[in-house]
Amino acid sequence: MVKILMIAGDFTEDYELMVPYQALQVVGLEVDVVCPDKNKGDIVKTAIHDFEGYQTYTEKVGHNFILNASFQNIKLHEYDGLFITGGRSPEYLRMDSRIIDIVHYFMDLEKPIASICHGVQILTAADVIRGLDVTGYYSLEPEVKSAGGNFIKKEAHEAVICRNLVTSPAWPGNIEILKGFLKLLKRQN
């Protein structure tokens, strides 16, 4: 069975966690959702970001998501792909050295990685996007460029595939990022 590691944290974007988590299981993949300093059974609080005509998204309190795996117990060799959720959590998760090591593991082995919205902040912190085409939430363009990546401007419902990486700007891109991630997983297996 194909097994996916999903990284989330408090105030990750609700749809960028819930939808991929459920959709990947629907197609028969096993998905372990982890968060540093939390264990299986602990909760991450999500946030709901919406586009309501303002200069940026609005944020509302989301759901409680119960983690189904413990961060300290993950064995990276068991996973076929990595999914990095967006929202506010990447801004602090990127400072965790173990998260950076996980990203390097998947990039070094060219295993599929999906990163949505602000998840690209983890990729920039890991210094793994130099020369790669990526997208993310539009305000991250300077950060991507500073990390040597090529920021591709896409609509919120679109995605970009480059090598083993698929990225999308926001939760309206769940369909395209999931299609791309499944394509990359199929190519690998």
Short mmCIF file of N, CA and C in Angstrom, two decimals:
data_model
loop_
_atom_site.label_atom_id
_atom_site.label_comp_id
_atom_site.label_asym_id
_atom_site.label_seq_id
_atom_site.Cartn_x
_atom_site.Cartn_y
_atom_site.Cartn_z
N MET A 1 0.84 -1.18 0.00
CA MET A 1 0.00 0.00 0.00
C MET A 1 0.88 1.25 0.00
N VAL A 2 0.49 2.23 -0.79
CA VAL A 2 1.21 3.50 -0.84
C VAL A 2 0.90 4.28 0.43
N LYS A 3 1.95 4.83 1.03
CA LYS A 3 1.81 5.51 2.31
C LYS A 3 2.32 6.94 2.20
N ILE A 4 1.51 7.88 2.68
CA ILE A 4 1.82 9.30 2.60
C ILE A 4 2.03 9.88 4.00
N LEU A 5 3.04 10.73 4.12
CA LEU A 5 3.27 11.49 5.34
C LEU A 5 2.72 12.89 5.10
N MET A 6 1.84 13.35 5.97
CA MET A 6 1.27 14.69 5.86
C MET A 6 1.69 15.49 7.09
N ILE A 7 2.23 16.69 6.84
CA ILE A 7 2.67 17.56 7.92
C ILE A 7 1.64 18.66 8.10
N ALA A 8 1.21 18.84 9.34
CA ALA A 8 0.25 19.90 9.69
C ALA A 8 0.63 20.46 11.05
N GLY A 9 0.03 21.58 11.37
CA GLY A 9 0.25 22.20 12.67
C GLY A 9 -0.96 23.04 13.04
N ASP A 10 -0.94 23.57 14.23
CA ASP A 10 -2.06 24.42 14.64
C ASP A 10 -2.26 25.56 13.66
N PHE A 11 -3.49 25.76 13.28
CA PHE A 11 -3.93 26.78 12.33
C PHE A 11 -3.43 26.55 10.92
N THR A 12 -3.23 25.26 10.60
CA THR A 12 -3.10 24.90 9.19
C THR A 12 -4.45 25.19 8.56
N GLU A 13 -4.48 25.42 7.26
CA GLU A 13 -5.74 25.73 6.59
C GLU A 13 -6.60 24.47 6.54
N ASP A 14 -7.82 24.58 7.02
CA ASP A 14 -8.74 23.46 7.17
C ASP A 14 -8.89 22.63 5.89
N TYR A 15 -9.23 23.28 4.77
CA TYR A 15 -9.46 22.56 3.51
C TYR A 15 -8.17 21.96 2.95
N GLU A 16 -7.03 22.55 3.30
CA GLU A 16 -5.75 22.05 2.81
C GLU A 16 -5.24 20.86 3.62
N LEU A 17 -5.94 20.56 4.70
CA LEU A 17 -5.68 19.36 5.49
C LEU A 17 -6.78 18.34 5.28
N MET A 18 -8.00 18.74 5.54
CA MET A 18 -9.14 17.81 5.51
C MET A 18 -9.37 17.19 4.13
N VAL A 19 -9.41 18.02 3.09
CA VAL A 19 -9.73 17.51 1.75
C VAL A 19 -8.66 16.54 1.25
N PRO A 20 -7.36 16.92 1.25
CA PRO A 20 -6.36 15.95 0.79
C PRO A 20 -6.30 14.68 1.66
N TYR A 21 -6.42 14.85 2.96
CA TYR A 21 -6.40 13.70 3.87
C TYR A 21 -7.48 12.70 3.48
N GLN A 22 -8.69 13.17 3.28
CA GLN A 22 -9.80 12.27 2.94
C GLN A 22 -9.69 11.76 1.51
N ALA A 23 -9.36 12.64 0.57
CA ALA A 23 -9.31 12.24 -0.84
C ALA A 23 -8.23 11.18 -1.09
N LEU A 24 -7.07 11.33 -0.47
CA LEU A 24 -6.00 10.35 -0.66
C LEU A 24 -6.41 8.98 -0.12
N GLN A 25 -7.16 8.96 0.97
CA GLN A 25 -7.65 7.69 1.49
C GLN A 25 -8.72 7.07 0.59
N VAL A 26 -9.54 7.91 -0.03
CA VAL A 26 -10.58 7.41 -0.94
C VAL A 26 -9.96 6.61 -2.08
N VAL A 27 -8.80 7.04 -2.56
CA VAL A 27 -8.16 6.32 -3.66
C VAL A 27 -7.25 5.20 -3.17
N GLY A 28 -7.32 4.88 -1.87
CA GLY A 28 -6.64 3.71 -1.35
C GLY A 28 -5.27 3.94 -0.74
N LEU A 29 -4.88 5.17 -0.53
CA LEU A 29 -3.58 5.45 0.09
C LEU A 29 -3.73 5.54 1.60
N GLU A 30 -2.67 5.17 2.30
CA GLU A 30 -2.63 5.33 3.75
C GLU A 30 -1.98 6.69 4.04
N VAL A 31 -2.58 7.47 4.92
CA VAL A 31 -2.09 8.82 5.20
C VAL A 31 -1.87 8.98 6.71
N ASP A 32 -0.64 9.30 7.08
CA ASP A 32 -0.31 9.60 8.47
C ASP A 32 -0.13 11.11 8.59
N VAL A 33 -0.91 11.73 9.48
CA VAL A 33 -0.81 13.17 9.71
C VAL A 33 -0.08 13.39 11.03
N VAL A 34 1.01 14.18 10.96
CA VAL A 34 1.84 14.41 12.13
C VAL A 34 2.08 15.90 12.35
N CYS A 35 2.47 16.22 13.58
CA CYS A 35 2.82 17.58 13.96
C CYS A 35 3.92 17.50 15.02
N PRO A 36 4.99 18.32 14.87
CA PRO A 36 6.03 18.32 15.90
C PRO A 36 5.44 18.59 17.28
N ASP A 37 5.99 17.93 18.26
CA ASP A 37 5.60 18.09 19.67
C ASP A 37 4.19 17.62 19.98
N LYS A 38 3.60 16.84 19.06
CA LYS A 38 2.27 16.28 19.30
C LYS A 38 2.29 14.80 18.98
N ASN A 39 1.37 14.09 19.61
CA ASN A 39 1.29 12.64 19.46
C ASN A 39 -0.02 12.21 18.82
N LYS A 40 -0.07 10.96 18.43
CA LYS A 40 -1.30 10.38 17.92
C LYS A 40 -2.41 10.62 18.95
N GLY A 41 -3.55 11.09 18.48
CA GLY A 41 -4.67 11.39 19.36
C GLY A 41 -4.74 12.84 19.80
N ASP A 42 -3.62 13.57 19.66
CA ASP A 42 -3.64 15.00 19.97
C ASP A 42 -4.38 15.75 18.86
N ILE A 43 -4.74 16.98 19.14
CA ILE A 43 -5.52 17.78 18.20
C ILE A 43 -4.67 18.91 17.63
N VAL A 44 -4.85 19.17 16.33
CA VAL A 44 -4.39 20.43 15.75
C VAL A 44 -5.65 21.22 15.41
N LYS A 45 -5.63 22.48 15.74
CA LYS A 45 -6.74 23.38 15.45
C LYS A 45 -6.52 23.95 14.06
N THR A 46 -7.54 23.90 13.21
CA THR A 46 -7.39 24.43 11.87
C THR A 46 -7.99 25.82 11.77
N ALA A 47 -7.68 26.49 10.67
CA ALA A 47 -8.24 27.80 10.35
C ALA A 47 -8.87 27.71 8.97
N ILE A 48 -9.93 28.46 8.77
CA ILE A 48 -10.59 28.51 7.46
C ILE A 48 -10.27 29.86 6.83
N HIS A 49 -9.59 29.80 5.70
CA HIS A 49 -9.25 31.00 4.96
C HIS A 49 -10.23 31.14 3.80
N ASP A 50 -10.74 32.34 3.60
CA ASP A 50 -11.69 32.54 2.52
C ASP A 50 -11.33 33.80 1.75
N PHE A 51 -11.74 33.82 0.51
CA PHE A 51 -11.48 34.93 -0.38
C PHE A 51 -12.79 35.69 -0.56
N GLU A 52 -12.90 36.83 0.11
CA GLU A 52 -14.16 37.54 0.16
C GLU A 52 -14.08 38.95 -0.43
N GLY A 53 -13.13 39.17 -1.33
CA GLY A 53 -13.03 40.45 -2.01
C GLY A 53 -12.10 41.46 -1.38
N TYR A 54 -11.40 41.07 -0.32
CA TYR A 54 -10.43 41.97 0.31
C TYR A 54 -9.06 41.78 -0.33
N GLN A 55 -8.08 42.56 0.09
CA GLN A 55 -6.75 42.46 -0.49
C GLN A 55 -6.07 41.14 -0.15
N THR A 56 -6.51 40.49 0.89
CA THR A 56 -5.99 39.17 1.24
C THR A 56 -7.14 38.33 1.80
N TYR A 57 -6.86 37.13 2.15
CA TYR A 57 -7.90 36.23 2.66
C TYR A 57 -8.33 36.63 4.07
N THR A 58 -9.51 36.17 4.45
CA THR A 58 -9.97 36.32 5.83
C THR A 58 -9.73 34.99 6.54
N GLU A 59 -9.68 35.03 7.86
CA GLU A 59 -9.41 33.82 8.63
C GLU A 59 -10.46 33.63 9.70
N LYS A 60 -10.97 32.40 9.77
CA LYS A 60 -11.96 32.03 10.79
C LYS A 60 -11.49 30.76 11.48
N VAL A 61 -12.00 30.51 12.66
CA VAL A 61 -11.63 29.30 13.38
C VAL A 61 -12.19 28.09 12.64
N GLY A 62 -11.38 27.07 12.49
CA GLY A 62 -11.77 25.86 11.79
C GLY A 62 -12.15 24.74 12.73
N HIS A 63 -11.82 23.54 12.31
CA HIS A 63 -12.17 22.33 13.05
C HIS A 63 -11.00 21.84 13.90
N ASN A 64 -11.29 20.92 14.79
CA ASN A 64 -10.25 20.18 15.49
C ASN A 64 -9.95 18.94 14.66
N PHE A 65 -8.68 18.74 14.33
CA PHE A 65 -8.27 17.55 13.58
C PHE A 65 -7.47 16.67 14.53
N ILE A 66 -7.86 15.42 14.64
CA ILE A 66 -7.16 14.48 15.53
C ILE A 66 -6.04 13.80 14.75
N LEU A 67 -4.81 14.00 15.22
CA LEU A 67 -3.65 13.39 14.57
C LEU A 67 -3.73 11.87 14.68
N ASN A 68 -3.35 11.19 13.60
CA ASN A 68 -3.42 9.72 13.60
C ASN A 68 -2.04 9.07 13.68
N ALA A 69 -1.01 9.87 13.90
CA ALA A 69 0.34 9.34 14.06
C ALA A 69 1.15 10.29 14.94
N SER A 70 2.20 9.78 15.55
CA SER A 70 3.06 10.58 16.42
C SER A 70 4.31 11.01 15.66
N PHE A 71 4.63 12.27 15.72
CA PHE A 71 5.77 12.84 15.00
C PHE A 71 7.08 12.13 15.34
N GLN A 72 7.30 11.88 16.62
CA GLN A 72 8.59 11.30 17.03
C GLN A 72 8.73 9.83 16.61
N ASN A 73 7.63 9.20 16.19
CA ASN A 73 7.71 7.78 15.82
C ASN A 73 7.77 7.51 14.32
N ILE A 74 7.79 8.56 13.50
CA ILE A 74 7.76 8.31 12.05
C ILE A 74 9.06 7.69 11.57
N LYS A 75 8.92 6.77 10.63
CA LYS A 75 10.06 6.12 9.98
C LYS A 75 9.97 6.50 8.51
N LEU A 76 10.81 7.43 8.09
CA LEU A 76 10.69 8.02 6.76
C LEU A 76 10.75 7.00 5.64
N HIS A 77 11.50 5.93 5.80
CA HIS A 77 11.61 4.94 4.72
C HIS A 77 10.29 4.24 4.43
N GLU A 78 9.30 4.37 5.31
CA GLU A 78 8.00 3.74 5.10
C GLU A 78 7.09 4.56 4.19
N TYR A 79 7.48 5.80 3.87
CA TYR A 79 6.59 6.70 3.14
C TYR A 79 7.00 6.86 1.68
N ASP A 80 5.99 6.92 0.84
CA ASP A 80 6.18 7.07 -0.60
C ASP A 80 6.07 8.52 -1.06
N GLY A 81 5.47 9.37 -0.23
CA GLY A 81 5.28 10.77 -0.60
C GLY A 81 5.05 11.63 0.62
N LEU A 82 5.21 12.94 0.41
CA LEU A 82 5.06 13.93 1.48
C LEU A 82 4.05 14.98 1.03
N PHE A 83 3.10 15.31 1.91
CA PHE A 83 2.14 16.37 1.63
C PHE A 83 2.28 17.43 2.72
N ILE A 84 2.58 18.67 2.30
CA ILE A 84 2.76 19.78 3.23
C ILE A 84 1.55 20.68 3.15
N THR A 85 0.82 20.78 4.24
CA THR A 85 -0.37 21.62 4.26
C THR A 85 0.02 23.09 4.41
N GLY A 86 -0.93 23.97 4.10
CA GLY A 86 -0.67 25.41 4.16
C GLY A 86 -1.28 26.05 5.38
N GLY A 87 -1.71 27.28 5.22
CA GLY A 87 -2.26 28.04 6.34
C GLY A 87 -1.15 28.74 7.11
N ARG A 88 -1.38 28.95 8.39
CA ARG A 88 -0.39 29.67 9.19
C ARG A 88 0.69 28.77 9.77
N SER A 89 0.45 27.48 9.85
CA SER A 89 1.43 26.61 10.51
C SER A 89 2.80 26.58 9.85
N PRO A 90 2.93 26.67 8.52
CA PRO A 90 4.28 26.62 7.95
C PRO A 90 5.23 27.71 8.44
N GLU A 91 4.68 28.87 8.85
CA GLU A 91 5.56 29.95 9.29
C GLU A 91 6.35 29.56 10.54
N TYR A 92 5.81 28.68 11.39
CA TYR A 92 6.58 28.25 12.56
C TYR A 92 7.12 26.83 12.40
N LEU A 93 6.45 25.98 11.63
CA LEU A 93 6.96 24.62 11.43
C LEU A 93 8.30 24.63 10.69
N ARG A 94 8.51 25.62 9.85
CA ARG A 94 9.76 25.70 9.08
C ARG A 94 10.98 25.93 9.97
N MET A 95 10.76 26.29 11.22
CA MET A 95 11.88 26.50 12.14
C MET A 95 12.26 25.22 12.89
N ASP A 96 11.53 24.14 12.66
CA ASP A 96 11.81 22.86 13.30
C ASP A 96 12.82 22.09 12.42
N SER A 97 13.98 21.82 12.96
CA SER A 97 15.04 21.18 12.15
C SER A 97 14.64 19.80 11.64
N ARG A 98 13.81 19.09 12.38
CA ARG A 98 13.37 17.77 11.93
C ARG A 98 12.46 17.90 10.69
N ILE A 99 11.63 18.93 10.63
CA ILE A 99 10.80 19.18 9.44
C ILE A 99 11.71 19.41 8.24
N ILE A 100 12.72 20.22 8.42
CA ILE A 100 13.67 20.51 7.33
C ILE A 100 14.37 19.22 6.89
N ASP A 101 14.76 18.37 7.84
CA ASP A 101 15.38 17.09 7.51
C ASP A 101 14.43 16.19 6.71
N ILE A 102 13.15 16.21 7.07
CA ILE A 102 12.15 15.40 6.36
C ILE A 102 12.05 15.86 4.91
N VAL A 103 11.99 17.16 4.70
CA VAL A 103 11.91 17.69 3.33
C VAL A 103 13.15 17.27 2.54
N HIS A 104 14.33 17.38 3.15
CA HIS A 104 15.56 16.98 2.46
C HIS A 104 15.53 15.49 2.10
N TYR A 105 15.03 14.67 3.00
CA TYR A 105 14.93 13.24 2.73
C TYR A 105 14.12 12.98 1.45
N PHE A 106 12.94 13.57 1.37
CA PHE A 106 12.08 13.34 0.20
C PHE A 106 12.66 13.96 -1.07
N MET A 107 13.26 15.14 -0.96
CA MET A 107 13.86 15.77 -2.14
C MET A 107 15.09 14.99 -2.61
N ASP A 108 15.94 14.58 -1.69
CA ASP A 108 17.15 13.85 -2.06
C ASP A 108 16.83 12.55 -2.78
N LEU A 109 15.76 11.88 -2.37
CA LEU A 109 15.36 10.62 -3.00
C LEU A 109 14.38 10.83 -4.16
N GLU A 110 14.07 12.10 -4.43
CA GLU A 110 13.13 12.46 -5.48
C GLU A 110 11.78 11.78 -5.33
N LYS A 111 11.35 11.64 -4.08
CA LYS A 111 10.02 11.12 -3.81
C LYS A 111 9.02 12.26 -3.96
N PRO A 112 7.79 11.98 -4.37
CA PRO A 112 6.81 13.03 -4.60
C PRO A 112 6.52 13.87 -3.35
N ILE A 113 6.45 15.19 -3.58
CA ILE A 113 6.10 16.15 -2.54
C ILE A 113 5.00 17.05 -3.09
N ALA A 114 3.95 17.23 -2.31
CA ALA A 114 2.91 18.22 -2.61
C ALA A 114 2.98 19.29 -1.55
N SER A 115 2.91 20.54 -1.98
CA SER A 115 2.94 21.66 -1.05
C SER A 115 1.91 22.68 -1.50
N ILE A 116 0.99 23.02 -0.63
CA ILE A 116 -0.09 23.93 -1.00
C ILE A 116 0.00 25.23 -0.19
N CYS A 117 -0.29 26.32 -0.87
CA CYS A 117 -0.42 27.64 -0.26
C CYS A 117 0.87 28.06 0.45
N HIS A 118 0.79 28.31 1.75
CA HIS A 118 1.95 28.73 2.53
C HIS A 118 2.92 27.59 2.84
N GLY A 119 2.58 26.37 2.45
CA GLY A 119 3.49 25.24 2.63
C GLY A 119 4.83 25.47 1.96
N VAL A 120 4.84 26.31 0.92
CA VAL A 120 6.08 26.61 0.22
C VAL A 120 7.09 27.28 1.16
N GLN A 121 6.63 27.87 2.27
CA GLN A 121 7.57 28.45 3.24
C GLN A 121 8.48 27.38 3.84
N ILE A 122 7.98 26.19 3.97
CA ILE A 122 8.82 25.09 4.48
C ILE A 122 9.86 24.71 3.43
N LEU A 123 9.46 24.72 2.17
CA LEU A 123 10.39 24.40 1.08
C LEU A 123 11.48 25.47 0.96
N THR A 124 11.10 26.73 1.12
CA THR A 124 12.12 27.79 1.02
C THR A 124 13.09 27.70 2.20
N ALA A 125 12.57 27.41 3.38
CA ALA A 125 13.44 27.29 4.56
C ALA A 125 14.39 26.11 4.43
N ALA A 126 13.96 25.06 3.73
CA ALA A 126 14.80 23.89 3.53
C ALA A 126 15.81 24.10 2.40
N ASP A 127 15.68 25.20 1.68
CA ASP A 127 16.59 25.53 0.58
C ASP A 127 16.64 24.41 -0.47
N VAL A 128 15.44 23.99 -0.91
CA VAL A 128 15.37 22.89 -1.88
C VAL A 128 14.70 23.28 -3.21
N ILE A 129 14.37 24.56 -3.38
CA ILE A 129 13.64 24.94 -4.60
C ILE A 129 14.49 25.73 -5.59
N ARG A 130 15.77 25.84 -5.32
CA ARG A 130 16.66 26.60 -6.21
C ARG A 130 16.54 26.07 -7.65
N GLY A 131 16.15 26.95 -8.56
CA GLY A 131 16.03 26.59 -9.97
C GLY A 131 14.74 25.86 -10.34
N LEU A 132 13.87 25.61 -9.36
CA LEU A 132 12.62 24.89 -9.63
C LEU A 132 11.45 25.84 -9.81
N ASP A 133 10.48 25.42 -10.62
CA ASP A 133 9.24 26.17 -10.81
C ASP A 133 8.27 25.76 -9.71
N VAL A 134 7.83 26.74 -8.93
CA VAL A 134 6.86 26.48 -7.87
C VAL A 134 5.83 27.61 -7.84
N THR A 135 4.71 27.34 -7.22
CA THR A 135 3.73 28.36 -6.94
C THR A 135 3.33 28.24 -5.48
N GLY A 136 2.59 29.20 -5.03
CA GLY A 136 2.11 29.23 -3.66
C GLY A 136 1.22 30.45 -3.54
N TYR A 137 0.86 30.78 -2.33
CA TYR A 137 0.05 31.99 -2.14
C TYR A 137 0.85 33.16 -2.70
N TYR A 138 0.17 34.07 -3.40
CA TYR A 138 0.85 35.13 -4.17
C TYR A 138 1.83 35.96 -3.34
N SER A 139 1.57 36.15 -2.05
CA SER A 139 2.45 36.98 -1.22
C SER A 139 3.79 36.32 -0.94
N LEU A 140 3.94 35.06 -1.33
CA LEU A 140 5.20 34.35 -1.09
C LEU A 140 6.18 34.46 -2.26
N GLU A 141 5.79 35.17 -3.31
CA GLU A 141 6.67 35.32 -4.47
C GLU A 141 8.05 35.83 -4.08
N PRO A 142 8.17 36.90 -3.27
CA PRO A 142 9.52 37.36 -2.90
C PRO A 142 10.33 36.30 -2.14
N GLU A 143 9.66 35.55 -1.29
CA GLU A 143 10.35 34.51 -0.52
C GLU A 143 10.87 33.40 -1.44
N VAL A 144 10.03 33.00 -2.40
CA VAL A 144 10.44 31.96 -3.35
C VAL A 144 11.62 32.45 -4.17
N LYS A 145 11.56 33.68 -4.65
CA LYS A 145 12.66 34.23 -5.45
C LYS A 145 13.94 34.34 -4.62
N SER A 146 13.82 34.73 -3.37
CA SER A 146 15.00 34.84 -2.49
C SER A 146 15.64 33.48 -2.27
N ALA A 147 14.84 32.42 -2.32
CA ALA A 147 15.36 31.06 -2.14
C ALA A 147 15.83 30.45 -3.46
N GLY A 148 15.82 31.27 -4.53
CA GLY A 148 16.33 30.79 -5.82
C GLY A 148 15.33 30.04 -6.66
N GLY A 149 14.07 30.01 -6.23
CA GLY A 149 13.04 29.34 -7.01
C GLY A 149 12.42 30.26 -8.04
N ASN A 150 11.76 29.67 -9.01
CA ASN A 150 11.04 30.42 -10.03
C ASN A 150 9.57 30.43 -9.64
N PHE A 151 9.06 31.58 -9.20
CA PHE A 151 7.67 31.67 -8.79
C PHE A 151 6.80 31.77 -10.03
N ILE A 152 5.89 30.80 -10.18
CA ILE A 152 4.98 30.77 -11.32
C ILE A 152 3.62 31.28 -10.83
N LYS A 153 3.16 32.38 -11.39
CA LYS A 153 1.88 32.95 -11.00
C LYS A 153 0.76 32.09 -11.57
N LYS A 154 -0.06 31.57 -10.69
CA LYS A 154 -1.18 30.71 -11.08
C LYS A 154 -2.44 31.18 -10.38
N GLU A 155 -3.56 30.85 -10.96
CA GLU A 155 -4.84 31.08 -10.31
C GLU A 155 -4.95 30.13 -9.13
N ALA A 156 -5.79 30.46 -8.16
CA ALA A 156 -5.91 29.65 -6.94
C ALA A 156 -6.30 28.21 -7.20
N HIS A 157 -6.96 27.93 -8.32
CA HIS A 157 -7.43 26.57 -8.62
C HIS A 157 -6.44 25.76 -9.45
N GLU A 158 -5.26 26.31 -9.71
CA GLU A 158 -4.29 25.64 -10.56
C GLU A 158 -3.14 25.05 -9.74
N ALA A 159 -2.26 24.33 -10.42
CA ALA A 159 -1.09 23.73 -9.78
C ALA A 159 0.08 23.72 -10.77
N VAL A 160 1.27 23.56 -10.24
CA VAL A 160 2.50 23.48 -11.04
C VAL A 160 3.23 22.20 -10.65
N ILE A 161 3.65 21.43 -11.65
CA ILE A 161 4.48 20.26 -11.40
C ILE A 161 5.88 20.55 -11.94
N CYS A 162 6.88 20.30 -11.10
CA CYS A 162 8.28 20.44 -11.50
C CYS A 162 9.07 19.33 -10.81
N ARG A 163 9.64 18.45 -11.63
CA ARG A 163 10.36 17.28 -11.12
C ARG A 163 9.46 16.46 -10.19
N ASN A 164 9.86 16.31 -8.92
CA ASN A 164 9.08 15.51 -7.97
C ASN A 164 8.16 16.36 -7.10
N LEU A 165 7.95 17.61 -7.49
CA LEU A 165 7.24 18.57 -6.66
C LEU A 165 5.98 19.09 -7.37
N VAL A 166 4.86 19.10 -6.64
CA VAL A 166 3.65 19.74 -7.15
C VAL A 166 3.20 20.76 -6.12
N THR A 167 2.89 21.98 -6.60
CA THR A 167 2.51 23.07 -5.72
C THR A 167 1.25 23.74 -6.25
N SER A 168 0.51 24.35 -5.33
CA SER A 168 -0.70 25.08 -5.69
C SER A 168 -0.85 26.29 -4.77
N PRO A 169 -1.48 27.39 -5.27
CA PRO A 169 -1.58 28.61 -4.49
C PRO A 169 -2.50 28.56 -3.27
N ALA A 170 -3.56 27.75 -3.31
CA ALA A 170 -4.53 27.80 -2.22
C ALA A 170 -5.51 26.63 -2.34
N TRP A 171 -6.39 26.49 -1.35
CA TRP A 171 -7.31 25.36 -1.30
C TRP A 171 -8.21 25.20 -2.53
N PRO A 172 -8.54 26.25 -3.30
CA PRO A 172 -9.29 25.97 -4.52
C PRO A 172 -8.51 25.07 -5.49
N GLY A 173 -7.21 24.94 -5.27
CA GLY A 173 -6.36 24.09 -6.10
C GLY A 173 -6.27 22.65 -5.62
N ASN A 174 -7.08 22.27 -4.65
CA ASN A 174 -7.01 20.89 -4.14
C ASN A 174 -7.14 19.85 -5.25
N ILE A 175 -8.04 20.06 -6.19
CA ILE A 175 -8.23 19.07 -7.25
C ILE A 175 -6.96 18.92 -8.07
N GLU A 176 -6.39 20.03 -8.51
CA GLU A 176 -5.21 19.96 -9.37
C GLU A 176 -3.96 19.48 -8.63
N ILE A 177 -3.79 19.90 -7.37
CA ILE A 177 -2.61 19.43 -6.64
C ILE A 177 -2.72 17.93 -6.37
N LEU A 178 -3.93 17.47 -6.08
CA LEU A 178 -4.12 16.04 -5.84
C LEU A 178 -3.91 15.23 -7.12
N LYS A 179 -4.42 15.72 -8.25
CA LYS A 179 -4.17 15.04 -9.53
C LYS A 179 -2.68 14.95 -9.80
N GLY A 180 -1.97 16.07 -9.58
CA GLY A 180 -0.53 16.09 -9.82
C GLY A 180 0.22 15.17 -8.88
N PHE A 181 -0.16 15.18 -7.62
CA PHE A 181 0.49 14.32 -6.62
C PHE A 181 0.29 12.85 -6.97
N LEU A 182 -0.93 12.48 -7.34
CA LEU A 182 -1.20 11.09 -7.73
C LEU A 182 -0.41 10.70 -8.97
N LYS A 183 -0.27 11.63 -9.92
CA LYS A 183 0.53 11.38 -11.12
C LYS A 183 1.99 11.12 -10.75
N LEU A 184 2.54 11.93 -9.84
CA LEU A 184 3.92 11.75 -9.40
C LEU A 184 4.09 10.42 -8.65
N LEU A 185 3.13 10.07 -7.82
CA LEU A 185 3.19 8.80 -7.09
C LEU A 185 3.14 7.62 -8.05
N LYS A 186 2.30 7.72 -9.05
CA LYS A 186 2.17 6.63 -10.05
C LYS A 186 3.47 6.49 -10.82
N ARG A 187 4.09 7.60 -11.15
CA ARG A 187 5.36 7.58 -11.89
C ARG A 187 6.45 6.88 -11.08
N GLN A 188 6.40 7.06 -9.74
CA GLN A 188 7.42 6.50 -8.86
C GLN A 188 7.22 4.99 -8.66
N ASN A 189 5.96 4.56 -8.53
CA ASN A 189 5.69 3.16 -8.17
C ASN A 189 5.45 2.27 -9.36
#
